[in-house]
Coordinates of C-alpha atoms in Angstrom, one line a residue:
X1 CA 11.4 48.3 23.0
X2 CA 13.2 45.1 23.0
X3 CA 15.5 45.7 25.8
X4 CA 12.0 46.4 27.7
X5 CA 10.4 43.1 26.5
X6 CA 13.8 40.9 28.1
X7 CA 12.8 43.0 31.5
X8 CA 9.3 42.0 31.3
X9 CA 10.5 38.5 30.8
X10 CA 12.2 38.0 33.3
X11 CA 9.6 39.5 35.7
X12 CA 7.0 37.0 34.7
X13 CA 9.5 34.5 34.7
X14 CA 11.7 34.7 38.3
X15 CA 8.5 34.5 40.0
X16 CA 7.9 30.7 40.4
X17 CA 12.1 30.0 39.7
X18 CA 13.3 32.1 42.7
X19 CA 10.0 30.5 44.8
X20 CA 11.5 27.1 44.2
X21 CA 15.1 28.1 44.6
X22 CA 14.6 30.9 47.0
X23 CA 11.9 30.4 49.1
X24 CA 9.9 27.8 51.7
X25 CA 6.5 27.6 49.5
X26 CA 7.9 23.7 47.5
X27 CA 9.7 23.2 50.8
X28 CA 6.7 23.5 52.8
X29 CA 4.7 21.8 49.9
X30 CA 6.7 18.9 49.8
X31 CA 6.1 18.2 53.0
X32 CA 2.3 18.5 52.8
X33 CA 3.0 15.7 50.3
X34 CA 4.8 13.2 52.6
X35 CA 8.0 13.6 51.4
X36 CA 11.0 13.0 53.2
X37 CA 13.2 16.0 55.1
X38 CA 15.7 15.4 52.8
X39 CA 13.9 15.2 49.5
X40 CA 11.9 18.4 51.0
X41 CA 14.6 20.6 51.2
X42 CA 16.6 18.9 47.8
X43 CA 13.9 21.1 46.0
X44 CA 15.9 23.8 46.3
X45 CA 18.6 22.6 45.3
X46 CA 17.6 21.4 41.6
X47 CA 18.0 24.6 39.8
X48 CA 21.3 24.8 40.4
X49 CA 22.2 20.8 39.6
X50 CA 20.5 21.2 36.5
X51 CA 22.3 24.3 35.5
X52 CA 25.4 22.4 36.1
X53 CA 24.4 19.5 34.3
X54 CA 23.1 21.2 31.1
X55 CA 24.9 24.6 30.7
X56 CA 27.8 23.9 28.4
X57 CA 25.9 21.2 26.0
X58 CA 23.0 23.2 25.6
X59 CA 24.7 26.4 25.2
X60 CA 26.7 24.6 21.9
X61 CA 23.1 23.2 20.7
X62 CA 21.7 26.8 20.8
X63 CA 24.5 27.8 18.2
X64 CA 23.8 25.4 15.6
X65 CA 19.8 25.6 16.3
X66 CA 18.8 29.2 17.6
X67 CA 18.3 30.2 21.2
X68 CA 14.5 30.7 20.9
X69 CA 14.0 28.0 18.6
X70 CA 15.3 26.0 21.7
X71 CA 14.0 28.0 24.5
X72 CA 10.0 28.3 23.9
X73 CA 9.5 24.7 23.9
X74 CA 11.6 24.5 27.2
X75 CA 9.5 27.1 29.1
X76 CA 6.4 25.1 27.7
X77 CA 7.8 21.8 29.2
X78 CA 8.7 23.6 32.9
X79 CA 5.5 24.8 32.6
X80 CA 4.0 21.2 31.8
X81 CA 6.1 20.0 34.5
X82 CA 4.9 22.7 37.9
X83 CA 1.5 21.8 36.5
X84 CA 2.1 18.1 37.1
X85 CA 3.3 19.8 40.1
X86 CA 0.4 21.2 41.3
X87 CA -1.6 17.9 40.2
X88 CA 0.2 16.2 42.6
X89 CA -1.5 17.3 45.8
X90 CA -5.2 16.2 44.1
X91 CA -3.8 13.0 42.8
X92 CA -6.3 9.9 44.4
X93 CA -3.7 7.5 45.6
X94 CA -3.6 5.2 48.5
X95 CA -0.1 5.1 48.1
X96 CA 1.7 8.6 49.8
X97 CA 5.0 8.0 48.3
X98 CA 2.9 8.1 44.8
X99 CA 2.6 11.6 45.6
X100 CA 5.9 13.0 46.4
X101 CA 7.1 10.9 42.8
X102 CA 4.3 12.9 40.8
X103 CA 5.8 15.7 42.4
X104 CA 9.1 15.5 41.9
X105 CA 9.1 14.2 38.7
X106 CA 7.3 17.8 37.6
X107 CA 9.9 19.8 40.0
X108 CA 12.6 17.7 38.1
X109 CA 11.0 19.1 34.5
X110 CA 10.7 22.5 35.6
X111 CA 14.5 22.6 37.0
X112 CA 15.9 21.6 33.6
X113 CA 14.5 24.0 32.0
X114 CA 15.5 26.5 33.8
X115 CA 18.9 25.1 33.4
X116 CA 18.6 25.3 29.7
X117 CA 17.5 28.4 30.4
X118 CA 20.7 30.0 31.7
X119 CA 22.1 29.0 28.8
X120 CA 20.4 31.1 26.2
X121 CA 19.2 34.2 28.2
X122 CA 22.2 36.2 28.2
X123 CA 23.3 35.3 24.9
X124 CA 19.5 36.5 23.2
X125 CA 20.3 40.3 24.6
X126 CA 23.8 40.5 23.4
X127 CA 22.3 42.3 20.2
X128 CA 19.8 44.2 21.8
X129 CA 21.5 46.0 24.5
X130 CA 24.0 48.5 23.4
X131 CA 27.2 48.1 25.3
X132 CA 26.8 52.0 26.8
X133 CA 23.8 50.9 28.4
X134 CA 24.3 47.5 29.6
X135 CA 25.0 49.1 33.3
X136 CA 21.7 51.2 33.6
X137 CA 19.8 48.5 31.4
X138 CA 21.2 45.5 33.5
X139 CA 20.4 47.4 37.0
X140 CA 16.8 48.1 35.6
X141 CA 15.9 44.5 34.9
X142 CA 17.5 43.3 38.7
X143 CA 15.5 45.8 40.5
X144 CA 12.2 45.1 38.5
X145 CA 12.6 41.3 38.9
X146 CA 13.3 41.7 42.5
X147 CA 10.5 43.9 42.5
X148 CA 7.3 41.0 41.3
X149 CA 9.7 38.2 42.8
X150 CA 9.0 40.5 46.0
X151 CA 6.0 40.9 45.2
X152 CA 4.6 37.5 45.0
X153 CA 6.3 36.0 47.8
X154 CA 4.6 38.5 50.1
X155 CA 1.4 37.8 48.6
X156 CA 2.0 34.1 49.2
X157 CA 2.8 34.6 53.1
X158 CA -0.4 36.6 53.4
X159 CA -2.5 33.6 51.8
X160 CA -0.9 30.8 53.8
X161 CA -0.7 33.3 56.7
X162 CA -2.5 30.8 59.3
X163 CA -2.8 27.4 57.9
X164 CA -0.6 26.4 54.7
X165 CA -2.7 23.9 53.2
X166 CA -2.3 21.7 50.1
X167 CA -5.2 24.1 48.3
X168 CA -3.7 26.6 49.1
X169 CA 0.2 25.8 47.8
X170 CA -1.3 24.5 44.8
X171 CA -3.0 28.1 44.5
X172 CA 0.5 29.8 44.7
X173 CA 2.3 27.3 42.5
X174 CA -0.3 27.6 39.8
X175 CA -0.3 31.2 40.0
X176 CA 3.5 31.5 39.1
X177 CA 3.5 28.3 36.8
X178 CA 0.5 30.7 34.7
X179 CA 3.2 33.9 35.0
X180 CA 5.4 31.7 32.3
X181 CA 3.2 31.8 29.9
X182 CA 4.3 35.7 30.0
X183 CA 7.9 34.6 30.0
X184 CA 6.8 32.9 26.8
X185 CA 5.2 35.9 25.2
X186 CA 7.8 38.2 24.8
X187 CA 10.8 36.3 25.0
X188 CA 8.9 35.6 21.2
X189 CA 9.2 38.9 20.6
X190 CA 12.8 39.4 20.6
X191 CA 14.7 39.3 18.0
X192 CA 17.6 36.7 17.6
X193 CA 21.1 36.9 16.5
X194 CA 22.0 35.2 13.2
X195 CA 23.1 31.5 13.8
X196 CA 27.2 31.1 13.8
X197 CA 27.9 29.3 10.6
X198 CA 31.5 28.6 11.2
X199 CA 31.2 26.2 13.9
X200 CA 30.7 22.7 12.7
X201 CA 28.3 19.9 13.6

């Protein structure tokens, strides 16, 4: 049951992170925006600079505070921070540049939390996966994430399919900023490891 609920996870959740990472829809978005070439195709570069940046410290914060206890109010934040997103192609500005900061600032949110992210996924299935199955169970979750991530990129192409317009990015972005919310639901349902006790403050 548990093993199932990490693999519905990460279905809701790969959506919107392999669109930013993996895909043209921020890219294209950006540009809508009036950002730059450069600071267009940066987006897709965040995830992994954040990752970078925030592996190893928040990794040793998770063992003295608790993976979810950490995690939840991340994916809340990223969240917060594509719906800032979004907000930025309705924001009434005179100034363009206004824009693109609105926007980036919420791409910037969303990356680090998928950066903080990395750092307690694997470790919250280490007791719930026996080892004998980690191969099969492992193999199952790729395939099914693949799966919506194909899923929803081929539903974006077919709604900006003639004219990708703001209203219509901020549709898609929206639509996979909402899917965390499932991310959120039953990551809460899985139950953590005990916090290591030897390792000191």
């Amino acid at each position: 049951k548990y093993m199932n609920y990490a693999i519905y996870s990460s279905c809701f959740g790969a959506v919107i992170q392999r669109a930013l990472s993996e895909s043209s829809v921020f890219i294209v978005y950006a540009s809508a925006l009036g950002a730059g070439k450069f600071l267009s195709l940066v987006t897709t570069a965040l995830i992994p600079c954040m990752t970078l940046i925030l592996l190893v410290p928040i990794a040793y914060l998770m063992e003295h505070k608790g993976i979810k206890r950490v995690l939840i109010p991340v994916y809340t934040g990223g969240l917060i921070g594509l719906l800032f997103a979004v907000a930025a192609g309705s924001v009434r500005v005179p100034d363009g540049k206004l824009k693109s900061l609105f926007f980036y600032f919420g791409i910037l949110i969303f990356a680090a939390s998928i950066g903080i992210h990395s750092a307690g996924w694997f470790p919250l299935q280490r007791h719930i996966v026996p080892r004998k199955e980690r191969g099969n169970y492992f193999g199952r979750m790729r395939y099914s994430w693949q799966t919506s991530v194909g899923v929803f990129l081929l539903g974006s192409s077919l709604i900006i399919w003639k004219d990708a317009t703001i209203i219509k990015l901020q549709l898609i972005i929206l639509i996979g900023a909402l899917l965390i919310i499932g991310r959120i639901y039953f990551i809460a349902k899985i139950p953590e490891r005990p916090l290591k006790k030897h390792i000191p403050p």
